[in-house]
Every structure is written in C-alpha cells, then in structure tokens.
PDB file of C-alpha atoms in Angstrom:
ATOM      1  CA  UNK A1120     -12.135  16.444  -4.999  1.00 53.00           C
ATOM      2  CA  UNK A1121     -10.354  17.736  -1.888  1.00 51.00           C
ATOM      3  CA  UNK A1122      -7.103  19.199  -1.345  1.00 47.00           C
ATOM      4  CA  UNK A1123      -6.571  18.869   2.271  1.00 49.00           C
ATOM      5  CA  UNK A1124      -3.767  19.375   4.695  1.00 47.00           C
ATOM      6  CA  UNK A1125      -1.824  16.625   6.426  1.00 49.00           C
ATOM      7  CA  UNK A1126      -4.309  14.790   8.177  1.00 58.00           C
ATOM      8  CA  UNK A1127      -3.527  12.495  11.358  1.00 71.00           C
ATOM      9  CA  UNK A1128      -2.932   8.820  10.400  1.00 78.00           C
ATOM     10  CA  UNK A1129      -5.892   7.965  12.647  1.00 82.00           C
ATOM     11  CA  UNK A1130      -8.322  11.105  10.915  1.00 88.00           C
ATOM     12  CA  UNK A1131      -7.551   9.278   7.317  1.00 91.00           C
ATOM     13  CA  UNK A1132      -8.416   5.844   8.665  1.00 94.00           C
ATOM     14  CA  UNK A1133     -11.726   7.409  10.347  1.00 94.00           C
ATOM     15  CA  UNK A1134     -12.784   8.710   7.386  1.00 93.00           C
ATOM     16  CA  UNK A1135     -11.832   5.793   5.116  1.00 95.00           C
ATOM     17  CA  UNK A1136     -14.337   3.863   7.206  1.00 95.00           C
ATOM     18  CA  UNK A1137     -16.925   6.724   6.894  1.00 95.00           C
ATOM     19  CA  UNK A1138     -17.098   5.862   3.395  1.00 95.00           C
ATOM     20  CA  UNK A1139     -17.097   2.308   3.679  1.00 96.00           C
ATOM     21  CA  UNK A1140     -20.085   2.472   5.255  1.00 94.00           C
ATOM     22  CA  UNK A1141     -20.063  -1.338   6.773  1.00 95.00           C
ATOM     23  CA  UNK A1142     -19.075  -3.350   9.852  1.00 95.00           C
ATOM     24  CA  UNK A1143     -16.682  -5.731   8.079  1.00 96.00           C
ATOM     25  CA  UNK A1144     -15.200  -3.994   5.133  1.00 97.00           C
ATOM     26  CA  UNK A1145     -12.705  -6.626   2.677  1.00 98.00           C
ATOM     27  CA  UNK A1146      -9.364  -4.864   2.824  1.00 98.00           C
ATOM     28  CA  UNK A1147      -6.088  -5.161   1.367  1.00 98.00           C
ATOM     29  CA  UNK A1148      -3.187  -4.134   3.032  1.00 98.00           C
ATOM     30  CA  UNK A1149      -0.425  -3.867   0.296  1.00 98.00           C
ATOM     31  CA  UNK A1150       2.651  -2.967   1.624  1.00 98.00           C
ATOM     32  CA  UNK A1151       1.992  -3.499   5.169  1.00 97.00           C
ATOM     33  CA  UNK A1152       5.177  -3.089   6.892  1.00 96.00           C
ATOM     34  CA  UNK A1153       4.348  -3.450  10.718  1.00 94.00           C
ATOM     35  CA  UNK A1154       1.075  -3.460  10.854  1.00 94.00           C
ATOM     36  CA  UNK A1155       0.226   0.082  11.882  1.00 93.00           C
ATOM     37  CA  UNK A1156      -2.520   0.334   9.269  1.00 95.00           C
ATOM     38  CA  UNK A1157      -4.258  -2.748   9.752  1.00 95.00           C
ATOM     39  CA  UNK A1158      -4.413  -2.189  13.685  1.00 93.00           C
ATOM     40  CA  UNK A1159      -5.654   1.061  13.028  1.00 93.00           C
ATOM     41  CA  UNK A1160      -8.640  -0.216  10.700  1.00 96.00           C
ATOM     42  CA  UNK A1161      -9.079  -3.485  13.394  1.00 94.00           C
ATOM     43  CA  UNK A1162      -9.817  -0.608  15.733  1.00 93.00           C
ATOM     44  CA  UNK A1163     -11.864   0.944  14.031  1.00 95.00           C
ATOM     45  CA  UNK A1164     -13.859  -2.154  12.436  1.00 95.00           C
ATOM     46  CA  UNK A1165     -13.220  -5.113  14.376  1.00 95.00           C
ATOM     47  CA  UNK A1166     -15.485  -7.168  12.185  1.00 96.00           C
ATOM     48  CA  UNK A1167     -13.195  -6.070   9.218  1.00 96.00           C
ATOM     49  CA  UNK A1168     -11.475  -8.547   6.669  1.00 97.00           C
ATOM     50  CA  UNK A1169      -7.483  -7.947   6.443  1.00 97.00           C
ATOM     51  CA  UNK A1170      -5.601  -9.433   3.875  1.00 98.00           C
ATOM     52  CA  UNK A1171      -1.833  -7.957   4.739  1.00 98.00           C
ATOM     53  CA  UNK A1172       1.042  -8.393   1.889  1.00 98.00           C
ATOM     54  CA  UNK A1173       4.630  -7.741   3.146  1.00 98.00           C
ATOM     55  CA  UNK A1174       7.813  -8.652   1.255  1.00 98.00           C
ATOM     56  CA  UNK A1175      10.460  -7.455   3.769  1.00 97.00           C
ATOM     57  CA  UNK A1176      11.654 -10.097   6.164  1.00 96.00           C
ATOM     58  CA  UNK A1177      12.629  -7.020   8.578  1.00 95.00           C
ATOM     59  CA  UNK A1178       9.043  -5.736   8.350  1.00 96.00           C
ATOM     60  CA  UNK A1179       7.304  -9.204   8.261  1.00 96.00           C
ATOM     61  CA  UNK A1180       9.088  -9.894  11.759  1.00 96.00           C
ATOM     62  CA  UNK A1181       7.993  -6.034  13.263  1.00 95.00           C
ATOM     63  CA  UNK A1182       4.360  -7.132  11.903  1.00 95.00           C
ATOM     64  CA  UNK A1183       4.170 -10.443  13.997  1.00 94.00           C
ATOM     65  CA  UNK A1184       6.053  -8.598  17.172  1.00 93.00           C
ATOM     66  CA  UNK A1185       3.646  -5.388  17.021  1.00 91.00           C
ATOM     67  CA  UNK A1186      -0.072  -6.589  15.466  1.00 90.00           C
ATOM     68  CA  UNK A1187      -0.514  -8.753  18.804  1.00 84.00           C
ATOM     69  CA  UNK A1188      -3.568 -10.583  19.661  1.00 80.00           C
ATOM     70  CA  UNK A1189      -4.590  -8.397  16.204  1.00 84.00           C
ATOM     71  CA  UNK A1190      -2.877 -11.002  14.745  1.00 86.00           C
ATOM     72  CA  UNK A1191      -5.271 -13.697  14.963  1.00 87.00           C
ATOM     73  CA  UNK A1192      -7.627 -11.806  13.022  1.00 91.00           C
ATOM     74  CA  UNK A1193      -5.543 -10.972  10.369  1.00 95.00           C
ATOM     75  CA  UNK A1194      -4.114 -13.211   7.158  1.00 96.00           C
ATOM     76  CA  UNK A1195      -0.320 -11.889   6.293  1.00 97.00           C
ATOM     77  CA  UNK A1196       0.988 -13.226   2.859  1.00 97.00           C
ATOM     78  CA  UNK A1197       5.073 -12.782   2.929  1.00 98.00           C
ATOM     79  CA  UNK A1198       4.992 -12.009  -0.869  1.00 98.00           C
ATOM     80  CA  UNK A1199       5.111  -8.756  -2.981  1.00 98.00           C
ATOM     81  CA  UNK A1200       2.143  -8.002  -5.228  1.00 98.00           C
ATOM     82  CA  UNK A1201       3.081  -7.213  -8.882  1.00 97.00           C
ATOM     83  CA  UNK A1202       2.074  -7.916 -12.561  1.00 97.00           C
ATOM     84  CA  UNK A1203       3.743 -11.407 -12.641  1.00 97.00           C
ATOM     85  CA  UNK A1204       3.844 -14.556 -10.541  1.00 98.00           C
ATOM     86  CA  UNK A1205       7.622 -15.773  -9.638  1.00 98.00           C
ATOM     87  CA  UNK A1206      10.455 -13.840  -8.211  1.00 98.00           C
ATOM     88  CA  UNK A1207      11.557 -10.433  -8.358  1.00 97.00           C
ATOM     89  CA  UNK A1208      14.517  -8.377  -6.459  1.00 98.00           C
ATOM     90  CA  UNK A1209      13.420  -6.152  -3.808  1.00 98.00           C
ATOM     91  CA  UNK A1210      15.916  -3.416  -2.567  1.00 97.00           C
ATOM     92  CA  UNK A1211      15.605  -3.158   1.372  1.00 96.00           C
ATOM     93  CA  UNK A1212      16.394   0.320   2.715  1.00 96.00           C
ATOM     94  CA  UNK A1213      18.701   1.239   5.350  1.00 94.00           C
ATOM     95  CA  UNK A1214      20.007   4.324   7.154  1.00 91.00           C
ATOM     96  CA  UNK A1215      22.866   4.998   9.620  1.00 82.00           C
ATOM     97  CA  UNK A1216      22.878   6.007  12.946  1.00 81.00           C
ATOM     98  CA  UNK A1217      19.090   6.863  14.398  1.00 82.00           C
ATOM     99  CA  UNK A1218      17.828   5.867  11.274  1.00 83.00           C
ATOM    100  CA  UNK A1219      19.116   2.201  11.221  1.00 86.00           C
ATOM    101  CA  UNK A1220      17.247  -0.613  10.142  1.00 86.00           C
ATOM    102  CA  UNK A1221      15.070   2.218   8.222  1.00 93.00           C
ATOM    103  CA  UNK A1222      12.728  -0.571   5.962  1.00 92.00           C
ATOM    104  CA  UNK A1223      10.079   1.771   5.217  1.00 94.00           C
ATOM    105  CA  UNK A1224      11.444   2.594   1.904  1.00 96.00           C
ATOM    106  CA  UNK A1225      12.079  -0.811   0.153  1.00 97.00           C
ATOM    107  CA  UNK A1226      10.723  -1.380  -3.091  1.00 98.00           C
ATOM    108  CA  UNK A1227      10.515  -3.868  -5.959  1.00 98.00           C
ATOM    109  CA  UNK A1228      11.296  -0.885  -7.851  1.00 97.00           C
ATOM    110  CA  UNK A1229      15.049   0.432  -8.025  1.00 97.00           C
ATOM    111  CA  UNK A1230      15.220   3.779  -6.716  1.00 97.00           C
ATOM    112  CA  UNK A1231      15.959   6.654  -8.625  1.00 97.00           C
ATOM    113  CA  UNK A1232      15.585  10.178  -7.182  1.00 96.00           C
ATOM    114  CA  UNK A1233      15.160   9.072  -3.401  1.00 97.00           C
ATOM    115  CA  UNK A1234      18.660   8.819  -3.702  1.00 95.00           C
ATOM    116  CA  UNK A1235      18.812  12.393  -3.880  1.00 95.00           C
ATOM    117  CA  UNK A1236      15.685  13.696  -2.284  1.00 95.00           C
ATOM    118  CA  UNK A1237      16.375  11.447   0.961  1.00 94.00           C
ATOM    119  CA  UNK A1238      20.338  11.436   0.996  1.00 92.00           C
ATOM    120  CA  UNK A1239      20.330   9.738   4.157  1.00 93.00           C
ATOM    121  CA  UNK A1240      18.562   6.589   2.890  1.00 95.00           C
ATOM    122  CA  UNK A1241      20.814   4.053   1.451  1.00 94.00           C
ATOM    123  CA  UNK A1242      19.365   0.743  -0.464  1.00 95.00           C
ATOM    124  CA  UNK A1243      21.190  -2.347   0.610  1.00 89.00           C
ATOM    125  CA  UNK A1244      21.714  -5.281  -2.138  1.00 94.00           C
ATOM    126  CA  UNK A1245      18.454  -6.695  -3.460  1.00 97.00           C
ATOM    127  CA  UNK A1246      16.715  -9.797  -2.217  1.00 98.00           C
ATOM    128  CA  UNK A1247      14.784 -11.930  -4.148  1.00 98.00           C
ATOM    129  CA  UNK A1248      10.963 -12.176  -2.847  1.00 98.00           C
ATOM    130  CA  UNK A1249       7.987 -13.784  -4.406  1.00 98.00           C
ATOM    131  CA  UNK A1250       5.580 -11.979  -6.365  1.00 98.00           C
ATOM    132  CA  UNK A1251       2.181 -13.026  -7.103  1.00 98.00           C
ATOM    133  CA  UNK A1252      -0.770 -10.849  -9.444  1.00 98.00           C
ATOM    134  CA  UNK A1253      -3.374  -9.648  -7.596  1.00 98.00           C
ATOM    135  CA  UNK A1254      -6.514 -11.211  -9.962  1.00 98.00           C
ATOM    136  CA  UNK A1255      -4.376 -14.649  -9.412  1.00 98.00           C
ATOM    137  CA  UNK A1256      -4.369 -14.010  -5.608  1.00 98.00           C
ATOM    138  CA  UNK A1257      -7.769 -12.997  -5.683  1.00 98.00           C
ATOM    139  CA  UNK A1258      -9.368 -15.681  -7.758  1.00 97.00           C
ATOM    140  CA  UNK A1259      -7.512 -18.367  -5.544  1.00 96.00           C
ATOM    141  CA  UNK A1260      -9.053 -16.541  -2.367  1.00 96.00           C
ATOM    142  CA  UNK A1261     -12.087 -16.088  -4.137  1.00 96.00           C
ATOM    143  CA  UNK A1262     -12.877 -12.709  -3.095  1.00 95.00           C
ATOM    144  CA  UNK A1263     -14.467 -11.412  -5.511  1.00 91.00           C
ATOM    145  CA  UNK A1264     -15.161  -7.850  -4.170  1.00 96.00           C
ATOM    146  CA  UNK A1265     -12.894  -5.786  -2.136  1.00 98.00           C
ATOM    147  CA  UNK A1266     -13.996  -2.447  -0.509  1.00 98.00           C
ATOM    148  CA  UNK A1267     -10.598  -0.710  -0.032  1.00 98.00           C
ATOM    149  CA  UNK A1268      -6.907  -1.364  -1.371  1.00 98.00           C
ATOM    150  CA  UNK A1269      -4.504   0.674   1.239  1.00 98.00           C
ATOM    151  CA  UNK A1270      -1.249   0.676  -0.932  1.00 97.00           C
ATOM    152  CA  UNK A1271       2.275   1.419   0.183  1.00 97.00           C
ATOM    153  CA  UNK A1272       4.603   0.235  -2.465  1.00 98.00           C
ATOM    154  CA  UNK A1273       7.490   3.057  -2.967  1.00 97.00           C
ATOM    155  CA  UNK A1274       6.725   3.641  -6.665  1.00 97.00           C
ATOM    156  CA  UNK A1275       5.492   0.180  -7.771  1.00 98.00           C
ATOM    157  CA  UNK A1276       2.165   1.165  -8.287  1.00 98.00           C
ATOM    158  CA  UNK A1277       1.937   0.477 -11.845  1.00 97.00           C
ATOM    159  CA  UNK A1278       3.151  -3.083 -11.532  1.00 98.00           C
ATOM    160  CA  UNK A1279       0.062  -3.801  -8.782  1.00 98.00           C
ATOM    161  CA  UNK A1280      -2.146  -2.062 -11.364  1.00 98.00           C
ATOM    162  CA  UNK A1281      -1.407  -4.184 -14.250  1.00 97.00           C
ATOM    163  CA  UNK A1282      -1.886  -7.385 -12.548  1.00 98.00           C
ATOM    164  CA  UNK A1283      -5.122  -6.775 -10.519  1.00 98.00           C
ATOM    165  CA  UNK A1284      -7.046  -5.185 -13.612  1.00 97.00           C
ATOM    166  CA  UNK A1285     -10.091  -7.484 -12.775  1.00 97.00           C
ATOM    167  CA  UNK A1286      -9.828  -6.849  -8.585  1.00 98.00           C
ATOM    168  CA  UNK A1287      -9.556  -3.522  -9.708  1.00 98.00           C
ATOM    169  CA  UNK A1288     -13.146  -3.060 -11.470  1.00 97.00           C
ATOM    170  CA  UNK A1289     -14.350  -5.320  -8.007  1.00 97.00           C
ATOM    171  CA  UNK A1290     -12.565  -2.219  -5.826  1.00 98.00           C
ATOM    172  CA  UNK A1291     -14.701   0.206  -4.240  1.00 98.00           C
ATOM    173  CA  UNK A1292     -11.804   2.426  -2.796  1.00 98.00           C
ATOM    174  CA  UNK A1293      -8.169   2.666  -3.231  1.00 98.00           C
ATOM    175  CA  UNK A1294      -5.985   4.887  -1.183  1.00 98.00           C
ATOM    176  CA  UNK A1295      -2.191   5.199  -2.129  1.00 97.00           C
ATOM    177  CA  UNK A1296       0.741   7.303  -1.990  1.00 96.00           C
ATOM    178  CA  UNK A1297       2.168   8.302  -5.105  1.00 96.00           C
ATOM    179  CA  UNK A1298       4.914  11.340  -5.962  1.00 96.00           C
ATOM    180  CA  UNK A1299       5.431  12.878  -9.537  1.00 95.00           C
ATOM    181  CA  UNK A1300       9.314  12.835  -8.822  1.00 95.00           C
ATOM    182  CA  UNK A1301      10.166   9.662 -10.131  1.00 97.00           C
ATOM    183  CA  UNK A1302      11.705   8.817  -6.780  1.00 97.00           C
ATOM    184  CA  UNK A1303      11.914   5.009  -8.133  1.00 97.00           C
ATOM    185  CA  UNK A1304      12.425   4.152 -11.988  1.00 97.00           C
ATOM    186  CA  UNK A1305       9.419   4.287 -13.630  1.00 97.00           C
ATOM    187  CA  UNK A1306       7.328   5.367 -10.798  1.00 97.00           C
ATOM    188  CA  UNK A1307       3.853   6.781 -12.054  1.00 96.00           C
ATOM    189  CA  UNK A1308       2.722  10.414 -11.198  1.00 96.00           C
ATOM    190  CA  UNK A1309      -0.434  11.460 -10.061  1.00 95.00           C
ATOM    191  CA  UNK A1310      -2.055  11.893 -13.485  1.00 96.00           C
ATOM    192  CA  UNK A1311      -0.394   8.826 -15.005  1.00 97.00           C
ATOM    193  CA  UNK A1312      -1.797   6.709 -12.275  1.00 96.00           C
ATOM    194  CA  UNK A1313      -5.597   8.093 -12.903  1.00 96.00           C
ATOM    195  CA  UNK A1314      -5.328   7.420 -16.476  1.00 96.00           C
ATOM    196  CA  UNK A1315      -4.754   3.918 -15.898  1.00 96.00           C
ATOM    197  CA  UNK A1316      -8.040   3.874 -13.344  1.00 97.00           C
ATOM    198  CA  UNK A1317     -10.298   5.617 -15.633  1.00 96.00           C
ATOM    199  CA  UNK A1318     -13.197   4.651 -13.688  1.00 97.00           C
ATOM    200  CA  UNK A1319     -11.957   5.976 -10.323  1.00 98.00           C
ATOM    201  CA  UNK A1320     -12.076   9.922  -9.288  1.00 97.00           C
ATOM    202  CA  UNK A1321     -10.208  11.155  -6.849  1.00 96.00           C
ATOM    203  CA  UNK A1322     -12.291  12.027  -3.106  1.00 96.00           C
ATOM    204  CA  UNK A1323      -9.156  13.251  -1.072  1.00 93.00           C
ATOM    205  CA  UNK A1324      -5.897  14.228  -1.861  1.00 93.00           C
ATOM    206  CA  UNK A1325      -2.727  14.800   0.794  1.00 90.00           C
ATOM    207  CA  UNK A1326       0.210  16.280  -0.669  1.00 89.00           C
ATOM    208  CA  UNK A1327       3.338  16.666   1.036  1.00 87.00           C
ATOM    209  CA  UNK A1328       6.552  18.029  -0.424  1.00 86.00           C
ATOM    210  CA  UNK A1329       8.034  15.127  -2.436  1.00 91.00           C
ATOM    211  CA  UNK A1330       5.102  13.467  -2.219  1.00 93.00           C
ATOM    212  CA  UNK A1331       1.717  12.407  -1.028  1.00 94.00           C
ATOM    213  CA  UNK A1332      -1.538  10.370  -0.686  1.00 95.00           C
ATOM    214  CA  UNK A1333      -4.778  10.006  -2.750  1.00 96.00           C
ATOM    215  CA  UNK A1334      -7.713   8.458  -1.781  1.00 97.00           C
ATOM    216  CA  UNK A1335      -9.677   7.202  -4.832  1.00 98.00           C
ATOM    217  CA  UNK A1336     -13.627   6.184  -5.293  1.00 98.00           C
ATOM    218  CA  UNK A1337     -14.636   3.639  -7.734  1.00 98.00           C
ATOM    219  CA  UNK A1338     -17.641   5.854  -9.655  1.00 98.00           C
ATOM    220  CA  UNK A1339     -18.723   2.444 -11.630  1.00 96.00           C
ATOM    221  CA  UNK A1340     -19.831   0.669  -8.051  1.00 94.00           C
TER     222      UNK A1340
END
C-alpha cells in the first residue's frame, strides 16, 4: 500500500487506467456531479463504458451543459445509489457569496461534523430523489463485471456497499473518498469501510486533512 501526496486529478485518473489495463474499461461513476471524472477517463479511454449516477438536479443540469459531445457516449441515471429501491431525502449543499450554488457536498446522508469542519457550507431542505441498489441496477443492465467503481457520495458509502454486495465481488477496482470524522451521520472510516470489503486491499491512499481518497484492488479477481 501507498501513502502518497496529493496527486493531480488527471495523475489519479492516469494511473487508474494503468491498472485497468484495457481499451474499454466498465465504469461506474457514482456521484458524478458534472462530469469532470468521466471526461477525464473518456480522455483517457475513449473506448471506455460510463455508467454516470447523479441525484442533484443542480449537478445533473452542469453534467449535460459541461460533458459535451462526451455526452453521447455516456449513460447518466438521475437517481442515487443506496441499499434500497424507492425514495430517500437528499440534502443539497449551498454556500453564500463566491461559494453559491456550492452542490458538491450533498448527500443522502444528513451531515454531521461538516457542519463544523466546513462552517461555510450550509445544507438547504432535503429533496426527495430515487434510489435504486446497485445488484438491482446491475442485474437489469446486465453487466455482470465492472472494472472500476469511482465513488463520490459524502459519507454514504456504507449504504452503496450494502446494496451492491454481488457487483461488488464482480469489481475489480474501487476508488472512493472516505474521512474518519464522521462528517455525515454514520459515515464509515477508513478501517470500517475495509472490513466490509474483506476481499479488497488497499493500492493507493490520498489523505488530506479532514479527509481523503483510497484506491482499492479486488485481490479475489
């Protein structure tokens, strides 16, 4: 395992397709906001398979403004991914002044110690959104092996985990951020997440003050 310093978006992505190892790599985008990360792996792979989950209408609309002709060879899914199928509220984040329209913290999770560690992010009242399990998603899109998650879901990490238990053993990577400060309720640290992936180690890890990234290999593929 590496500890490694803050890396350049574009440096992770690089060497996330390193270890792919293939010209069109099955990815999930969970927690895609505005596209960034799938442009960045389109780039990179152009034969690649996105599968892009958003929730926030605010980021849904950036995602369709910024991906571009990207966005033909994408498939965006305006749900959350979680460990039922329905509805669930999702808290939107907000600033003020330059940090308006700040959606980059929202989160089917309530927050909990962002409120303290980022004072000047402010949750506005929760939306409902659709949620859908990721081995229900799956088996309807019958993929049946992925090659990397790329999570981004502000401390709902355990709630992803505990529906996609089957997509999980199909995973070869997963790369997430995580923090070990609670900063939504019931957010998972580090070591709580890896004992719920026994079968993944950890390749790469990028910590950051409140909190961080981990890229994760799948030893059992």
């Amino acid at each position: 395992m590496e500890t490694r310093e803050p890396a350049s978006a574009l440096e992770v992505h690089q060497r996330i397709v390193s270890f792919l190892q293939k010209p069109d790599p099955v990815i999930l985008d969970i927690g895609s906001y505005d596209g960034t990360d799938s442009s960045r792996f389109l780039r990179l792979c152009p034969e690649a398979h996105l599968y892009c989950f958003e929730p926030d209408p605010r980021a849904i609309a950036r995602f369709k403004k910024n991906m571009g002709l990207y966005l033909e060879k994408v498939r965006l899914f305006e749900i959350a991914i979680s460990d039922k199928n329905g509805r669930v509220d999702f808290h939107p984040s907000n600033g003020d002044g330059e940090a308006k329209d700040w959606a980059l913290s929202g989160s089917i999770r309530r927050p909990k110690n962002h409120l303290a560690e980022y004072d000047w992010v402010r949750f506005d009242s929760p939306i409902s959104v659709e949620t859908r399990r990721l081995d229900d998603w799956c088996a309807e899109a019958n993929l049946s092996k992925i090659d990397l998650i790329w999570m981004d879901v502000q401390g709902a990490e355990a709630d992803v985990f505990a529906g996609g238990r089957q997509t999980l053993n199909n995973t070869r990577f997963i790369y997430t951020e995580y923090s070990d400060k609670e900063l939504y309720e019931g957010q998972l640290t580090l070591q709580a997440m890896l004992k719920l992936l026994p079968s993944f180690e950890v390749v790469a890890q990028y910590p950051r003050a409140v909190e961080g990234d981990v890229l994760l290999r799948n030893t059992s593929l």
